[in-house]
Amino acid sequence: MSNANVNELGSSSLQRPQVRPLTRMMIVASIALIGVGAAPFFMDAYSVNVLVRSMIYAAIALSVDILWGYLGVLTFGQSAFFAVGAYATALVFTYGGFSAEYAFAALLIGIAVAVALAGLVAFLAFWHGASALYASVITLVLPIIVTQLLFSGGTYTGSSSGLTGFDTIPLSSEAWFWAVGVWLVVLTTVAWMYTRSDAGRLLTAIRENEQRCKYLGLNTSNIKAVIFLICAAIGAIAGWMYANYTMVVAPEIAGFTFGTELLIWVALGGRGTLFGPVIGTIIIDYASAHLQGDFPFVWKLAIGIVFVSVIVALPRGILPLVSNAANWLRGRIGIAQPQQYSQLQLRQASRSGRNIIGFESRGPALVVRGVEKRFGSLEVLSGIDFEATYGEIVSLVGPNGAGKTTLMTCIADGSKRSGGRISIAGHDIAHRPPEECVRLGVGRKFQMANVFDSLTVGECLQIARARLDPLSKWQKSGVCNLPPSAMHVVRATGLHSDLNVPAQVLSHGKKQALELAMVLALEPKVVLLDEPTAGLTKAERTLIGTILTELARTEQLCILLVEHDLDFVREISSRVIVLHQGRIVLNGSVDEVVNSELVKSVYAGSGH
Amino acid sequence: MKEPMKKISVLLAITALWAGSAVAEDHPIVLGIPVGLSGANSVVAPSVIQATELAVSEINDTGGLLNRKLVVEVADDASGAAGAQKAYDSLVFQKKVDAIIAMETTAARNAGLPIITRGQIPYIYTSFYEGASCNKYQHIDAWVPQQMVSLMVDYFMKDHGAKTFFLVGSDYAFGRGLLGDTNKYIAEKGGTLVGEEYNPMDATDWTAIVSKIRATNPDAIITSTAAGAPNVTFTKQLRSAGITANYGSYALDEGTAKTLGPDAEGIYLGGTYYTGIESEKNAQFLKALHAKFGEKTETPNELSVPQYDAVHLYALAVKNAGTTDTDAVVKALSEVTFDGPRGPVKMSKQRHAPLTMYLAQVNAQGDTKIIKSYANVDPGEQCPKL
Amino acid sequence: MVPVLLDLITTAAILYIVSSGLLLVFGVMKLINFAHGGLMTLGGYAAVMATAMGLNPWIGIPLAAIFGGIVGLGMERVVVRSLYNRPLDAILATWGLSIIIGQIITLVFDRGVHFAEPPIRGVINILGEPYSTYRLILTALALLLGLGLTAALRGTSLGLSTRAVIMNEDLARGLGINSGLVRSITFTLGSGLAAVAGALITPLSSVDPNMGVAWLISAFMLVLVSGSSLFSLAVASVVLGGAQVVVSNYFGSVLGGMTIAVLAAVILRIRPQGFSYE
């Protein structure tokens, strides 16, 4: 292939001139700002007061949406960070008095404490092997502890009565309305730009399939932790505003109940939509200010019923329902805008060389020595010994339950095996988690096509490259650099004309090809392929086979393949390893294995 | 048992009708009543609203105030700070009430006071509290720790020869404040404190504290647990452990004592109002309350009667001042006396009121009987700067 | 020392009773029923109704089981069933159901505290120390509950199916076990147990619309560290409940109140499978 960049426009690229999303967002933001500016002139003092608070709540709801709606971290604890910001402010003003410097200091202290606390929570909640439920549990414990600490602060924190009577930034309600309104619009806009950017799509990728992200070499725990810290800071800033505006703090703002109320607002507005939670929070909080007094229990009952219904029937919330209805209406009156996906350009990457090993390194690509794997007393693998070199295609065969996939897992994730040693290109993988094994040069394709269903093909490829080509944090770069091997797969399988298509609508074969391309985008040395041809048509299988042999030859990849289709194995393998009941029973050339009585009996014995 | 809800909606409807019909007349004087229609205080809220309604109709039946009608605006504070802010905002800035009379938690009051300051209207707080809340628009017609502590401790020491005390509270400002004062008072009087324990507000398990009480075997236990659940859970767990020491509670009320059944027997209560007060004023009050609300009458209590007194005190102050102007009314509020069911109330001591204090005991039937009363108990130094 | 020991044992027993329904649901369905607290409240009000109707207080317990079971079955059919593949959403939806239960109870009764006659009063002497009879009875009941559930799981065909679903649902379904039915029955049983726990704690607790919610977090944490084993739950109840009693005794009740949540979170961080031995 030449060095020239290859431009590939998606087939669904649009001919008609369009208002670009960024421009559209800027228009929306401008209108919102004008609205914020004008609103106090048309509202009574009461509504202004209530809306200032609603908008502050909307800002924390936004942070909950980023965590839950985008990143998939169900947090009950965002209220704790809000309280930290608010109490920092109240304590500074109560014990230090008000001054502009103190106001600024209070903001910084609030953010610092919230971020430190979030760091502790992140350390506990996000680590390799932590489940989503466990992270939620930690965020549930957080507000409980913070509330108890506030109670036990005695007169210092005002215990259950909270703190009041401190002077704060002397602004009128209208001025607060403008300040909070502008902040909310800016925050929402920035969050919108971030979540739509290449890096923002990564959040969705983690939510959808954290495991795949790890096997793409991404330290998802760190990414989650960073986003969590940022959201804690947003919560603390909102708390600072709240304390300044209302001049009172009470322990209930730290509590689990407020934490779940935030989730209710976000769920009703529409998780993962940013606008939904913001608008939803403002509407629900404003309405409850008016209705709760008249119908206290019925109002809460109604909220409960709507909440349960939305979770069950409309998991994406109410906003998407509204926007779908609007689209439908537009369709009816003939001004339909076709679903718009941004265009993506594929470019050939220069070799990044960021993998730990150099291209020139010699010796075996993969060494497996005495590897064992036990589940309790059950021995799944024992005494596995073999080597594989660059440019070799080694097939692992054996009946179901022989331990093939387990062996793959042990090679790609250092923490999985019970004993033995594995090294990749001369580096011991020790107990490295998958994302670090990727850095050593391991690429793994899973048995079931494992891609990010709600992302486009192009986005999937970008995320696969994220480790090597840092993603833009504020825009869609529209570019994806792929190494020749991945580019070859994309072109050969026709994926280049599907770049803007969501991965979930791809055919099974193309999903398999996409995952293969994603793995190759990692520029691996050792590629682990778990049944890459399962469920493919004959033609597709042949294509994949050709590609693999080419790659092994031209890129000097070491390919380890799990296969059931012995014809396919025969066509492409340079060597075959037969596993049976967790042991290697044969390791030899294709002919040796195919003609082996032992292999026949193994397969016959297991009913194949 | 849907009564409370219906009652509230009926009351609200009446209020709305009044407000509606009053527009036609010379504009009425509007009292704002923020109260916990939802949340913890919703248990007492109906009785507080009834007490308010009764006082308002008594005043209107005798010609209103300054030839204007008195009407009320009720707002739910959800029994907490955030709700109180909304309620106060609504009353002060949207409904533009002339004064606010509030039975609320301390957190709610604290949240509301800055709004009162901004709105500059007279404010009467009608719940007993930990003391020393000072705002130039505020008066308080309920008891503070200084008035309560001596009552209980003196009784246990003199009448029961108690020497060792165990204090139990919910971990919140009021609980800690009240027991802190009790602690000091016991030391002053030569008693011995054998334990002082606090449980979180939302705690349901008192096992460890009950164990300590059993181990120290005090002559008397004094509690300042939060209203509602903590009172009940503590009492049940104490009684199930078979502890029979003298037990005095600052926080238990007549109604809750009833729901405890036999477990409440023998508990000493302290306060300024019990339905059993034998006075003509109280008899009149109870009669009027039953006449107005019939079967739906909520038992009046320590929180609803001060509210009744406060409405009358406000009316007297407006009459004295001859205007609803804030400064004049606030000044007059310190000077007027209302002789109500609790006895004479005058908020003359640094915005607080010397009160008649009662010591009562729950009998085997769950009824609360007054055993002692102390007239004109001084609230002490609360707001020396006002 | 004897009273502390008795406190420790009885506290563990109460926690065991309160958590076992939640554990059953978590074990079989792998989802957390946040309506557990609301169902406990419902059970508490069953006891109140038994008292109001002048029945023997012990009758309140089967009454609670029936209430809880019926409501649980309804919840499973209408809401929970569609959330099997969304465990985090199931937490939220059941929390919403808990709000609904609480508000309906508030509307039917009121926000206040209600009276339920305790089945038994008084104390008996244990090793020279007078101790609450009812707490000791609860301990016996906890033992019976644990043994009964274990026997049901091991001795009945439904129990066998349930254990199969706990171990490997796909495989169980492949073997012709109607896992949907197992789930329905489990949820109904778990809800019934929650309500029974609510009725059983009324002699020690206030009966108000929030009574169960205070127990939810402790129960939740205990279940998480126990996995899906009734035996692990017993161990967890003794260890964490014991820690709570000890911390409350020697370091104050505020810290005691946090003990279970904090310890459970730390245990899970160090050993994700908690007390379960698998």
Coordinates of N, CA and C in Angstrom, one line a residue, chain A residues 29 109 217 241 306 405 521 579:
Chain A
A29 N -27.7 26.8 22.4 CA -27.1 27.4 23.6 C -27.3 28.9 23.6
I109 N -11.7 24.7 48.3 CA -11.7 23.7 49.3 C -12.8 22.7 49.0
G217 N -6.9 -2.5 25.3 CA -5.7 -1.8 25.9 C -6.1 -0.6 26.7
M241 N -22.6 26.9 45.0 CA -23.6 27.8 44.5 C -24.9 27.7 45.4
V306 N -44.8 7.0 38.0 CA -44.2 7.4 36.7 C -42.8 6.9 36.6
T405 N -10.8 -22.0 25.1 CA -11.1 -20.5 25.4 C -10.4 -20.1 26.7
A521 N -6.1 -3.2 14.7 CA -5.8 -1.8 14.9 C -4.9 -1.6 16.1
L579 N -6.0 -30.0 22.1 CA -6.2 -30.0 23.6 C -7.3 -31.0 23.9

